[in-house]
């Protein structure tokens, strides 16, 4: 198992980049005994946009089509007894597919995807990770006092996909919205 892996993000010519290195992290919590001098460490499972199939994402050409949010929980390679396999794999937990933009905050809304009342999970190739993303828990009138930075992804029900986390991601969302609007407009003429 690996604590992190580095993958290359697709080029973003709009920002003049040829590629970007992404550090995808999946580290479990380290709990220490009271007698220990070492500090503990919280769980760190990155959120990422995963291509459902690499062909879908290539055809989407820089939009969100064919992508889905997932939490990367474990990064690993298969042991040799299962045959030679050069690429690392990731155990992920899916979120629901992206719906329309929320009219108030202008972000996509997602929730944990479940199957038989458990997290909907899968094993994917590490190179199916297109980019890292950031989820913001959806607030009600009052913030749930049980939420902490360590448990909010497990306790909260609904999240917004943060379009504004970086310029590269904002362009991806904007380009997707333009492509979707153009397709819908041409289709209704």
Short mmCIF file of N, CA and C in Angstrom, two decimals:
data_model
loop_
_atom_site.label_atom_id
_atom_site.label_comp_id
_atom_site.label_asym_id
_atom_site.label_seq_id
_atom_site.Cartn_x
_atom_site.Cartn_y
_atom_site.Cartn_z
N UNK A 1 0.84 -1.17 0.00
CA UNK A 1 0.00 0.00 0.00
C UNK A 1 0.89 1.24 0.00
N UNK A 2 0.33 2.32 -0.54
CA UNK A 2 1.05 3.58 -0.64
C UNK A 2 0.29 4.66 0.12
N UNK A 3 1.03 5.62 0.68
CA UNK A 3 0.40 6.76 1.34
C UNK A 3 -0.04 7.79 0.31
N UNK A 4 0.71 7.89 -0.79
CA UNK A 4 0.35 8.82 -1.85
C UNK A 4 0.95 8.32 -3.15
N UNK A 5 0.41 8.86 -4.24
CA UNK A 5 0.92 8.57 -5.57
C UNK A 5 0.85 9.87 -6.35
N UNK A 6 1.76 10.05 -7.29
CA UNK A 6 1.77 11.25 -8.12
C UNK A 6 1.27 10.88 -9.50
N UNK A 7 0.26 11.59 -9.97
CA UNK A 7 -0.27 11.38 -11.32
C UNK A 7 -0.17 12.69 -12.09
N UNK A 8 -0.14 12.58 -13.41
CA UNK A 8 -0.06 13.76 -14.26
C UNK A 8 -1.45 14.14 -14.72
N UNK A 9 -1.83 15.39 -14.46
CA UNK A 9 -3.13 15.89 -14.90
C UNK A 9 -3.04 16.28 -16.37
N UNK A 10 -4.16 16.22 -17.10
CA UNK A 10 -4.16 16.64 -18.50
C UNK A 10 -3.75 18.10 -18.65
N UNK A 11 -3.25 18.43 -19.81
CA UNK A 11 -2.83 19.81 -20.09
C UNK A 11 -4.01 20.76 -20.02
N UNK A 12 -3.74 21.97 -19.59
CA UNK A 12 -4.76 23.03 -19.55
C UNK A 12 -4.21 24.21 -20.35
N UNK A 13 -4.39 24.20 -21.67
CA UNK A 13 -3.80 25.27 -22.48
C UNK A 13 -4.34 26.66 -22.15
N UNK A 14 -5.52 26.75 -21.54
CA UNK A 14 -6.10 28.04 -21.17
C UNK A 14 -5.23 28.77 -20.16
N UNK A 15 -4.48 28.02 -19.34
CA UNK A 15 -3.62 28.64 -18.34
C UNK A 15 -2.15 28.48 -18.70
N UNK A 16 -1.87 28.03 -19.91
CA UNK A 16 -0.50 27.94 -20.40
C UNK A 16 0.31 26.80 -19.83
N UNK A 17 -0.36 25.80 -19.27
CA UNK A 17 0.35 24.66 -18.69
C UNK A 17 0.36 23.50 -19.65
N UNK A 18 1.44 22.76 -19.63
CA UNK A 18 1.47 21.53 -20.42
C UNK A 18 0.97 20.36 -19.58
N UNK A 19 1.26 20.36 -18.30
CA UNK A 19 0.77 19.33 -17.39
C UNK A 19 0.91 19.81 -15.95
N UNK A 20 0.29 19.07 -15.05
CA UNK A 20 0.38 19.40 -13.63
C UNK A 20 0.53 18.09 -12.87
N UNK A 21 1.41 18.07 -11.89
CA UNK A 21 1.59 16.88 -11.06
C UNK A 21 0.60 16.93 -9.91
N UNK A 22 -0.15 15.85 -9.71
CA UNK A 22 -1.12 15.77 -8.62
C UNK A 22 -0.63 14.75 -7.60
N UNK A 23 -0.60 15.14 -6.35
CA UNK A 23 -0.25 14.22 -5.27
C UNK A 23 -1.56 13.72 -4.67
N UNK A 24 -1.91 12.49 -4.96
CA UNK A 24 -3.15 11.90 -4.46
C UNK A 24 -2.80 11.14 -3.18
N UNK A 25 -3.46 11.52 -2.08
CA UNK A 25 -3.12 10.96 -0.78
C UNK A 25 -4.24 10.07 -0.23
N UNK A 26 -3.82 9.00 0.43
CA UNK A 26 -4.75 8.10 1.12
C UNK A 26 -4.02 7.55 2.34
N UNK A 27 -4.16 8.25 3.46
CA UNK A 27 -3.46 7.82 4.68
C UNK A 27 -4.47 7.65 5.81
N UNK A 28 -4.44 6.49 6.45
CA UNK A 28 -5.35 6.28 7.59
C UNK A 28 -4.87 7.07 8.81
N UNK A 29 -5.75 7.20 9.76
CA UNK A 29 -5.41 7.92 10.99
C UNK A 29 -4.36 7.13 11.77
N UNK A 30 -3.52 7.87 12.47
CA UNK A 30 -2.55 7.26 13.38
C UNK A 30 -2.96 7.69 14.78
N UNK A 31 -3.35 6.71 15.56
CA UNK A 31 -3.77 6.97 16.94
C UNK A 31 -2.61 6.56 17.84
N UNK A 32 -2.26 7.43 18.75
CA UNK A 32 -1.12 7.14 19.63
C UNK A 32 -1.61 6.95 21.06
N UNK A 33 -0.84 6.19 21.78
CA UNK A 33 -1.14 5.98 23.20
C UNK A 33 -0.79 7.23 23.98
N UNK A 34 -1.41 7.41 25.10
CA UNK A 34 -1.16 8.59 25.94
C UNK A 34 0.29 8.66 26.38
N UNK A 35 0.95 7.52 26.50
CA UNK A 35 2.34 7.50 26.95
C UNK A 35 3.34 7.81 25.83
N UNK A 36 2.87 7.91 24.60
CA UNK A 36 3.76 8.14 23.46
C UNK A 36 4.12 9.61 23.31
N UNK A 37 5.32 9.86 22.80
CA UNK A 37 5.77 11.24 22.56
C UNK A 37 5.40 11.71 21.16
N UNK A 38 5.10 10.77 20.27
CA UNK A 38 4.78 11.13 18.89
C UNK A 38 3.33 11.61 18.79
N UNK A 39 3.10 12.62 17.96
CA UNK A 39 1.72 13.08 17.78
C UNK A 39 0.95 12.14 16.87
N UNK A 40 -0.36 12.14 17.01
CA UNK A 40 -1.21 11.36 16.11
C UNK A 40 -1.37 12.07 14.78
N UNK A 41 -2.08 11.44 13.88
CA UNK A 41 -2.32 12.04 12.56
C UNK A 41 -3.73 11.68 12.13
N UNK A 42 -4.51 12.67 11.66
CA UNK A 42 -5.88 12.36 11.23
C UNK A 42 -5.89 11.64 9.89
N UNK A 43 -7.01 11.06 9.58
CA UNK A 43 -7.22 10.42 8.28
C UNK A 43 -7.13 11.46 7.18
N UNK A 44 -6.54 11.09 6.06
CA UNK A 44 -6.46 11.98 4.91
C UNK A 44 -6.74 11.19 3.64
N UNK A 45 -7.97 11.27 3.18
CA UNK A 45 -8.39 10.60 1.95
C UNK A 45 -8.82 11.68 0.97
N UNK A 46 -8.03 11.89 -0.08
CA UNK A 46 -8.32 12.96 -1.04
C UNK A 46 -9.59 12.67 -1.84
N UNK A 47 -10.24 13.77 -2.24
CA UNK A 47 -11.37 13.71 -3.16
C UNK A 47 -10.83 13.93 -4.57
N UNK A 48 -11.39 13.22 -5.53
CA UNK A 48 -10.89 13.33 -6.90
C UNK A 48 -12.03 13.16 -7.89
N UNK A 49 -11.81 13.70 -9.09
CA UNK A 49 -12.72 13.43 -10.20
C UNK A 49 -12.13 12.25 -10.96
N UNK A 50 -12.94 11.21 -11.11
CA UNK A 50 -12.51 9.97 -11.75
C UNK A 50 -13.25 9.83 -13.07
N UNK A 51 -12.53 9.42 -14.11
CA UNK A 51 -13.20 9.18 -15.39
C UNK A 51 -13.84 7.80 -15.32
N UNK A 52 -15.14 7.74 -15.65
CA UNK A 52 -15.84 6.46 -15.63
C UNK A 52 -15.21 5.50 -16.62
N UNK A 53 -14.87 6.01 -17.78
CA UNK A 53 -14.06 5.26 -18.75
C UNK A 53 -13.12 6.27 -19.40
N UNK A 54 -11.86 5.91 -19.62
CA UNK A 54 -10.92 6.86 -20.22
C UNK A 54 -11.41 7.38 -21.58
N UNK A 55 -12.12 6.55 -22.34
CA UNK A 55 -12.61 6.98 -23.64
C UNK A 55 -13.64 8.11 -23.50
N UNK A 56 -14.52 8.00 -22.50
CA UNK A 56 -15.52 9.04 -22.26
C UNK A 56 -14.85 10.38 -21.98
N UNK A 57 -13.82 10.36 -21.16
CA UNK A 57 -13.18 11.63 -20.80
C UNK A 57 -12.43 12.22 -21.99
N UNK A 58 -11.80 11.38 -22.79
CA UNK A 58 -11.09 11.89 -23.97
C UNK A 58 -12.07 12.56 -24.93
N UNK A 59 -13.27 11.98 -25.08
CA UNK A 59 -14.27 12.55 -25.97
C UNK A 59 -14.85 13.84 -25.39
N UNK A 60 -14.88 13.97 -24.07
CA UNK A 60 -15.46 15.15 -23.43
C UNK A 60 -14.59 16.38 -23.63
N UNK A 61 -13.32 16.21 -23.89
CA UNK A 61 -12.37 17.30 -24.19
C UNK A 61 -12.42 18.45 -23.19
N UNK A 62 -12.02 18.17 -21.96
CA UNK A 62 -11.88 19.25 -20.99
C UNK A 62 -13.16 19.68 -20.31
N UNK A 63 -14.21 18.87 -20.38
CA UNK A 63 -15.43 19.19 -19.64
C UNK A 63 -15.58 18.19 -18.51
N UNK A 64 -16.65 18.30 -17.76
CA UNK A 64 -16.92 17.37 -16.66
C UNK A 64 -17.65 16.11 -17.13
N UNK A 65 -18.02 16.05 -18.42
CA UNK A 65 -18.69 14.86 -18.93
C UNK A 65 -17.82 13.63 -18.72
N UNK A 66 -18.43 12.56 -18.26
CA UNK A 66 -17.69 11.33 -18.04
C UNK A 66 -16.90 11.30 -16.75
N UNK A 67 -17.04 12.33 -15.91
CA UNK A 67 -16.32 12.38 -14.64
C UNK A 67 -17.28 12.26 -13.47
N UNK A 68 -16.76 11.71 -12.38
CA UNK A 68 -17.57 11.55 -11.18
C UNK A 68 -16.68 11.73 -9.96
N UNK A 69 -17.23 12.30 -8.90
CA UNK A 69 -16.47 12.53 -7.67
C UNK A 69 -16.36 11.23 -6.89
N UNK A 70 -15.16 11.01 -6.33
CA UNK A 70 -14.93 9.85 -5.47
C UNK A 70 -13.91 10.21 -4.41
N UNK A 71 -13.95 9.47 -3.31
CA UNK A 71 -12.97 9.63 -2.25
C UNK A 71 -11.97 8.49 -2.38
N UNK A 72 -10.69 8.81 -2.47
CA UNK A 72 -9.64 7.81 -2.61
C UNK A 72 -9.28 7.31 -1.21
N UNK A 73 -9.53 6.03 -0.94
CA UNK A 73 -9.35 5.49 0.41
C UNK A 73 -8.08 4.66 0.57
N UNK A 74 -7.69 3.94 -0.48
CA UNK A 74 -6.48 3.10 -0.42
C UNK A 74 -5.82 3.12 -1.79
N UNK A 75 -4.50 3.23 -1.81
CA UNK A 75 -3.72 3.13 -3.04
C UNK A 75 -2.82 1.91 -2.88
N UNK A 76 -2.84 1.00 -3.85
CA UNK A 76 -2.10 -0.26 -3.68
C UNK A 76 -1.71 -0.86 -5.03
N UNK A 77 -0.84 -1.85 -4.98
CA UNK A 77 -0.50 -2.67 -6.13
C UNK A 77 -0.87 -4.10 -5.78
N UNK A 78 -1.25 -4.86 -6.78
CA UNK A 78 -1.57 -6.26 -6.53
C UNK A 78 -0.30 -7.05 -6.22
N UNK A 79 -0.38 -8.02 -5.32
CA UNK A 79 0.79 -8.86 -5.03
C UNK A 79 1.17 -9.70 -6.25
N UNK A 80 2.43 -10.13 -6.34
CA UNK A 80 2.90 -10.87 -7.51
C UNK A 80 2.12 -12.15 -7.82
N UNK A 81 1.55 -12.80 -6.82
CA UNK A 81 0.82 -14.04 -7.06
C UNK A 81 -0.43 -13.84 -7.92
N UNK A 82 -0.85 -12.57 -8.10
CA UNK A 82 -1.99 -12.28 -8.97
C UNK A 82 -1.57 -11.88 -10.37
N UNK A 83 -0.29 -12.04 -10.68
CA UNK A 83 0.21 -11.70 -12.01
C UNK A 83 0.88 -10.34 -11.99
N UNK A 84 1.60 -10.05 -13.06
CA UNK A 84 2.32 -8.78 -13.15
C UNK A 84 1.35 -7.70 -13.59
N UNK A 85 1.30 -6.64 -12.82
CA UNK A 85 0.42 -5.53 -13.13
C UNK A 85 1.17 -4.26 -12.80
N UNK A 86 1.51 -3.48 -13.81
CA UNK A 86 2.44 -2.37 -13.62
C UNK A 86 1.84 -1.15 -12.93
N UNK A 87 0.55 -0.91 -13.08
CA UNK A 87 -0.04 0.33 -12.57
C UNK A 87 -0.66 0.13 -11.20
N UNK A 88 -0.50 1.14 -10.32
CA UNK A 88 -1.18 1.07 -9.03
C UNK A 88 -2.70 1.18 -9.21
N UNK A 89 -3.41 0.68 -8.24
CA UNK A 89 -4.87 0.74 -8.21
C UNK A 89 -5.30 1.58 -7.02
N UNK A 90 -6.55 2.01 -7.05
CA UNK A 90 -7.10 2.77 -5.93
C UNK A 90 -8.47 2.21 -5.57
N UNK A 91 -8.69 2.03 -4.28
CA UNK A 91 -10.01 1.69 -3.76
C UNK A 91 -10.69 3.02 -3.50
N UNK A 92 -11.84 3.25 -4.14
CA UNK A 92 -12.54 4.53 -4.02
C UNK A 92 -13.96 4.32 -3.55
N UNK A 93 -14.54 5.37 -3.00
CA UNK A 93 -15.95 5.39 -2.64
C UNK A 93 -16.61 6.51 -3.44
N UNK A 94 -17.61 6.15 -4.22
CA UNK A 94 -18.27 7.07 -5.15
C UNK A 94 -19.20 8.06 -4.45
N UNK A 95 -19.36 9.20 -5.09
CA UNK A 95 -20.43 10.15 -4.77
C UNK A 95 -21.42 10.10 -5.93
N UNK A 96 -22.59 10.67 -5.74
CA UNK A 96 -23.60 10.64 -6.78
C UNK A 96 -23.12 11.42 -8.01
N UNK A 97 -23.66 11.12 -9.20
CA UNK A 97 -23.26 11.89 -10.39
C UNK A 97 -23.60 13.37 -10.24
N UNK A 98 -22.85 14.20 -10.96
CA UNK A 98 -23.08 15.65 -10.90
C UNK A 98 -24.44 15.99 -11.49
N UNK A 99 -25.18 16.80 -10.78
CA UNK A 99 -26.47 17.29 -11.26
C UNK A 99 -26.27 18.72 -11.74
N UNK A 100 -27.33 19.42 -12.03
CA UNK A 100 -27.23 20.81 -12.46
C UNK A 100 -26.63 21.69 -11.37
N UNK A 101 -26.18 22.86 -11.77
CA UNK A 101 -25.62 23.81 -10.82
C UNK A 101 -26.69 24.32 -9.86
N UNK A 102 -26.33 24.45 -8.60
CA UNK A 102 -27.23 25.06 -7.63
C UNK A 102 -27.36 26.53 -8.01
N UNK A 103 -28.59 27.04 -8.16
CA UNK A 103 -28.76 28.42 -8.63
C UNK A 103 -28.26 29.48 -7.66
N UNK A 104 -28.16 29.16 -6.39
CA UNK A 104 -27.75 30.16 -5.41
C UNK A 104 -26.22 30.24 -5.31
N UNK A 105 -25.55 29.10 -5.15
CA UNK A 105 -24.10 29.12 -4.96
C UNK A 105 -23.32 28.86 -6.25
N UNK A 106 -23.99 28.40 -7.29
CA UNK A 106 -23.31 28.17 -8.57
C UNK A 106 -22.35 27.00 -8.56
N UNK A 107 -22.62 26.00 -7.71
CA UNK A 107 -21.77 24.81 -7.63
C UNK A 107 -22.61 23.56 -7.81
N UNK A 108 -21.97 22.49 -8.24
CA UNK A 108 -22.65 21.20 -8.36
C UNK A 108 -22.84 20.59 -6.99
N UNK A 109 -23.93 19.85 -6.83
CA UNK A 109 -24.24 19.22 -5.56
C UNK A 109 -24.07 17.72 -5.70
N UNK A 110 -23.44 17.08 -4.69
CA UNK A 110 -23.27 15.63 -4.68
C UNK A 110 -23.54 15.11 -3.28
N UNK A 111 -23.80 13.80 -3.21
CA UNK A 111 -23.97 13.10 -1.93
C UNK A 111 -23.23 11.78 -2.03
N UNK A 112 -23.05 11.12 -0.90
CA UNK A 112 -22.45 9.79 -0.92
C UNK A 112 -23.35 8.86 -1.74
N UNK A 113 -22.75 8.08 -2.60
CA UNK A 113 -23.49 7.09 -3.36
C UNK A 113 -23.52 5.81 -2.52
N UNK A 114 -24.69 5.20 -2.41
CA UNK A 114 -24.80 3.97 -1.61
C UNK A 114 -25.37 2.84 -2.45
N UNK A 115 -25.05 1.65 -2.02
CA UNK A 115 -25.60 0.43 -2.61
C UNK A 115 -25.86 -0.52 -1.44
N UNK A 116 -27.09 -0.95 -1.28
CA UNK A 116 -27.49 -1.81 -0.17
C UNK A 116 -27.13 -1.17 1.18
N UNK A 117 -27.36 0.13 1.30
CA UNK A 117 -27.16 0.91 2.52
C UNK A 117 -25.69 0.99 2.95
N UNK A 118 -24.77 0.77 2.04
CA UNK A 118 -23.33 0.91 2.30
C UNK A 118 -22.74 1.81 1.23
N UNK A 119 -21.57 2.37 1.50
CA UNK A 119 -20.90 3.21 0.51
C UNK A 119 -20.69 2.42 -0.78
N UNK A 120 -21.01 3.04 -1.90
CA UNK A 120 -20.80 2.43 -3.21
C UNK A 120 -19.32 2.57 -3.54
N UNK A 121 -18.61 1.47 -3.63
CA UNK A 121 -17.16 1.50 -3.79
C UNK A 121 -16.74 0.79 -5.07
N UNK A 122 -15.49 1.04 -5.48
CA UNK A 122 -14.94 0.41 -6.68
C UNK A 122 -13.42 0.43 -6.58
N UNK A 123 -12.80 -0.36 -7.43
CA UNK A 123 -11.35 -0.33 -7.59
C UNK A 123 -11.07 0.15 -9.00
N UNK A 124 -10.25 1.21 -9.12
CA UNK A 124 -9.96 1.81 -10.42
C UNK A 124 -8.44 1.91 -10.60
N UNK A 125 -8.01 2.06 -11.85
CA UNK A 125 -6.60 2.34 -12.12
C UNK A 125 -6.29 3.76 -11.66
N UNK A 126 -5.12 3.95 -11.15
CA UNK A 126 -4.75 5.27 -10.63
C UNK A 126 -4.76 6.32 -11.74
N UNK A 127 -4.53 5.91 -12.99
CA UNK A 127 -4.51 6.89 -14.07
C UNK A 127 -5.90 7.28 -14.55
N UNK A 128 -6.95 6.77 -13.91
CA UNK A 128 -8.31 7.23 -14.19
C UNK A 128 -8.65 8.47 -13.36
N UNK A 129 -7.73 8.86 -12.46
CA UNK A 129 -7.90 10.10 -11.69
C UNK A 129 -7.54 11.25 -12.60
N UNK A 130 -8.51 12.12 -12.86
CA UNK A 130 -8.30 13.24 -13.77
C UNK A 130 -7.78 14.46 -13.03
N UNK A 131 -8.36 14.76 -11.88
CA UNK A 131 -7.88 15.87 -11.07
C UNK A 131 -8.42 15.72 -9.64
N UNK A 132 -7.77 16.41 -8.73
CA UNK A 132 -8.25 16.45 -7.36
C UNK A 132 -9.37 17.48 -7.26
N UNK A 133 -10.23 17.32 -6.29
CA UNK A 133 -11.31 18.29 -6.11
C UNK A 133 -11.55 18.52 -4.63
N UNK A 134 -12.40 19.48 -4.34
CA UNK A 134 -12.69 19.87 -2.96
C UNK A 134 -14.20 19.92 -2.78
N UNK A 135 -14.68 19.28 -1.73
CA UNK A 135 -16.11 19.29 -1.43
C UNK A 135 -16.36 20.15 -0.20
N UNK A 136 -17.43 20.93 -0.25
CA UNK A 136 -17.85 21.78 0.85
C UNK A 136 -19.17 21.23 1.38
N UNK A 137 -19.28 20.93 2.68
CA UNK A 137 -20.55 20.43 3.18
C UNK A 137 -21.65 21.47 3.03
N UNK A 138 -22.84 21.01 2.65
CA UNK A 138 -23.98 21.92 2.50
C UNK A 138 -24.53 22.22 3.88
N UNK A 139 -24.62 23.50 4.17
CA UNK A 139 -25.08 23.95 5.49
C UNK A 139 -26.59 24.10 5.50
N UNK A 140 -27.16 23.87 6.66
CA UNK A 140 -28.58 24.16 6.88
C UNK A 140 -28.64 25.53 7.56
N UNK A 141 -29.74 25.82 8.24
CA UNK A 141 -29.84 27.08 8.97
C UNK A 141 -28.77 27.16 10.06
N UNK A 142 -28.45 26.00 10.63
CA UNK A 142 -27.41 25.93 11.66
C UNK A 142 -26.41 24.86 11.26
N UNK A 143 -25.17 25.07 11.63
CA UNK A 143 -24.12 24.09 11.34
C UNK A 143 -24.24 22.95 12.34
N UNK A 144 -24.16 21.73 11.84
CA UNK A 144 -24.20 20.54 12.69
C UNK A 144 -22.97 20.54 13.60
N UNK A 145 -23.18 20.55 14.90
CA UNK A 145 -22.08 20.65 15.86
C UNK A 145 -21.23 19.38 15.92
N UNK A 146 -21.72 18.29 15.34
CA UNK A 146 -20.92 17.06 15.31
C UNK A 146 -19.81 17.13 14.28
N UNK A 147 -19.91 18.05 13.32
CA UNK A 147 -18.93 18.14 12.24
C UNK A 147 -17.57 18.61 12.76
N UNK A 148 -16.55 17.91 12.35
CA UNK A 148 -15.17 18.37 12.57
C UNK A 148 -14.44 18.20 11.23
N UNK A 149 -13.26 18.74 11.13
CA UNK A 149 -12.50 18.57 9.89
C UNK A 149 -12.14 17.11 9.67
N UNK A 150 -12.17 16.30 10.71
CA UNK A 150 -11.81 14.89 10.59
C UNK A 150 -12.98 13.99 10.21
N UNK A 151 -14.23 14.42 10.48
CA UNK A 151 -15.36 13.52 10.23
C UNK A 151 -16.43 14.07 9.30
N UNK A 152 -16.27 15.28 8.79
CA UNK A 152 -17.36 15.92 8.05
C UNK A 152 -17.77 15.14 6.80
N UNK A 153 -16.81 14.48 6.14
CA UNK A 153 -17.16 13.72 4.93
C UNK A 153 -18.00 12.48 5.27
N UNK A 154 -17.93 12.03 6.50
CA UNK A 154 -18.74 10.88 6.91
C UNK A 154 -20.07 11.29 7.52
N UNK A 155 -20.10 12.45 8.18
CA UNK A 155 -21.30 12.86 8.92
C UNK A 155 -22.27 13.68 8.05
N UNK A 156 -21.74 14.57 7.23
CA UNK A 156 -22.61 15.42 6.39
C UNK A 156 -23.26 14.58 5.30
N UNK A 157 -24.43 15.00 4.84
CA UNK A 157 -25.17 14.26 3.83
C UNK A 157 -24.93 14.76 2.41
N UNK A 158 -24.83 16.07 2.26
CA UNK A 158 -24.77 16.68 0.94
C UNK A 158 -23.61 17.65 0.88
N UNK A 159 -22.99 17.74 -0.31
CA UNK A 159 -21.81 18.57 -0.49
C UNK A 159 -21.92 19.37 -1.77
N UNK A 160 -21.18 20.47 -1.82
CA UNK A 160 -21.01 21.23 -3.05
C UNK A 160 -19.61 20.96 -3.58
N UNK A 161 -19.49 20.77 -4.88
CA UNK A 161 -18.20 20.63 -5.54
C UNK A 161 -17.65 22.04 -5.73
N UNK A 162 -16.56 22.36 -5.05
CA UNK A 162 -16.00 23.71 -5.03
C UNK A 162 -15.37 24.05 -6.38
N UNK A 163 -16.06 24.88 -7.16
CA UNK A 163 -15.56 25.30 -8.47
C UNK A 163 -14.38 26.26 -8.34
N UNK A 164 -14.24 26.90 -7.20
CA UNK A 164 -13.33 28.02 -7.07
C UNK A 164 -12.04 27.66 -6.33
N UNK A 165 -11.74 26.38 -6.18
CA UNK A 165 -10.57 25.96 -5.42
C UNK A 165 -9.28 26.36 -6.13
N UNK A 166 -9.27 26.32 -7.45
CA UNK A 166 -8.13 26.85 -8.20
C UNK A 166 -8.59 27.23 -9.61
N UNK A 167 -7.77 28.01 -10.28
CA UNK A 167 -8.13 28.55 -11.59
C UNK A 167 -8.33 27.44 -12.62
N UNK A 168 -7.49 26.43 -12.56
CA UNK A 168 -7.57 25.30 -13.49
C UNK A 168 -8.93 24.60 -13.39
N UNK A 169 -9.37 24.36 -12.15
CA UNK A 169 -10.65 23.68 -11.93
C UNK A 169 -11.81 24.57 -12.34
N UNK A 170 -11.72 25.85 -12.06
CA UNK A 170 -12.76 26.80 -12.46
C UNK A 170 -12.94 26.77 -13.98
N UNK A 171 -11.83 26.75 -14.71
CA UNK A 171 -11.91 26.67 -16.18
C UNK A 171 -12.58 25.38 -16.64
N UNK A 172 -12.28 24.27 -15.97
CA UNK A 172 -12.91 23.00 -16.31
C UNK A 172 -14.42 23.09 -16.17
N UNK A 173 -14.89 23.66 -15.06
CA UNK A 173 -16.33 23.81 -14.82
C UNK A 173 -16.95 24.77 -15.82
N UNK A 174 -16.31 25.92 -16.04
CA UNK A 174 -16.85 26.90 -16.98
C UNK A 174 -16.92 26.33 -18.40
N UNK A 175 -15.87 25.65 -18.82
CA UNK A 175 -15.86 25.05 -20.16
C UNK A 175 -16.96 24.00 -20.28
N UNK A 176 -17.20 23.24 -19.22
CA UNK A 176 -18.27 22.24 -19.22
C UNK A 176 -19.63 22.93 -19.37
N UNK A 177 -19.83 24.03 -18.63
CA UNK A 177 -21.12 24.75 -18.69
C UNK A 177 -21.35 25.33 -20.08
N UNK A 178 -20.30 25.87 -20.72
CA UNK A 178 -20.43 26.41 -22.07
C UNK A 178 -20.77 25.29 -23.05
N UNK A 179 -20.06 24.16 -22.95
CA UNK A 179 -20.31 23.03 -23.85
C UNK A 179 -21.71 22.47 -23.66
N UNK A 180 -22.17 22.38 -22.41
CA UNK A 180 -23.51 21.87 -22.14
C UNK A 180 -24.57 22.84 -22.66
N UNK A 181 -24.37 24.14 -22.42
CA UNK A 181 -25.32 25.14 -22.89
C UNK A 181 -25.41 25.12 -24.41
N UNK A 182 -24.26 25.05 -25.08
CA UNK A 182 -24.23 25.04 -26.54
C UNK A 182 -24.95 23.81 -27.08
N UNK A 183 -24.70 22.65 -26.50
CA UNK A 183 -25.35 21.41 -26.93
C UNK A 183 -26.85 21.50 -26.72
N UNK A 184 -27.28 21.99 -25.56
CA UNK A 184 -28.71 22.09 -25.28
C UNK A 184 -29.39 23.12 -26.19
N UNK A 185 -28.72 24.23 -26.45
CA UNK A 185 -29.29 25.27 -27.30
C UNK A 185 -29.44 24.78 -28.74
N UNK A 186 -28.40 24.14 -29.27
CA UNK A 186 -28.45 23.64 -30.65
C UNK A 186 -29.49 22.55 -30.75
N UNK A 187 -29.61 21.71 -29.71
CA UNK A 187 -30.58 20.61 -29.74
C UNK A 187 -32.02 21.08 -29.72
N UNK A 188 -32.29 22.30 -29.24
CA UNK A 188 -33.67 22.79 -29.15
C UNK A 188 -34.07 23.66 -30.32
N UNK A 189 -33.13 23.93 -31.22
CA UNK A 189 -33.44 24.78 -32.37
C UNK A 189 -34.20 24.01 -33.42
#
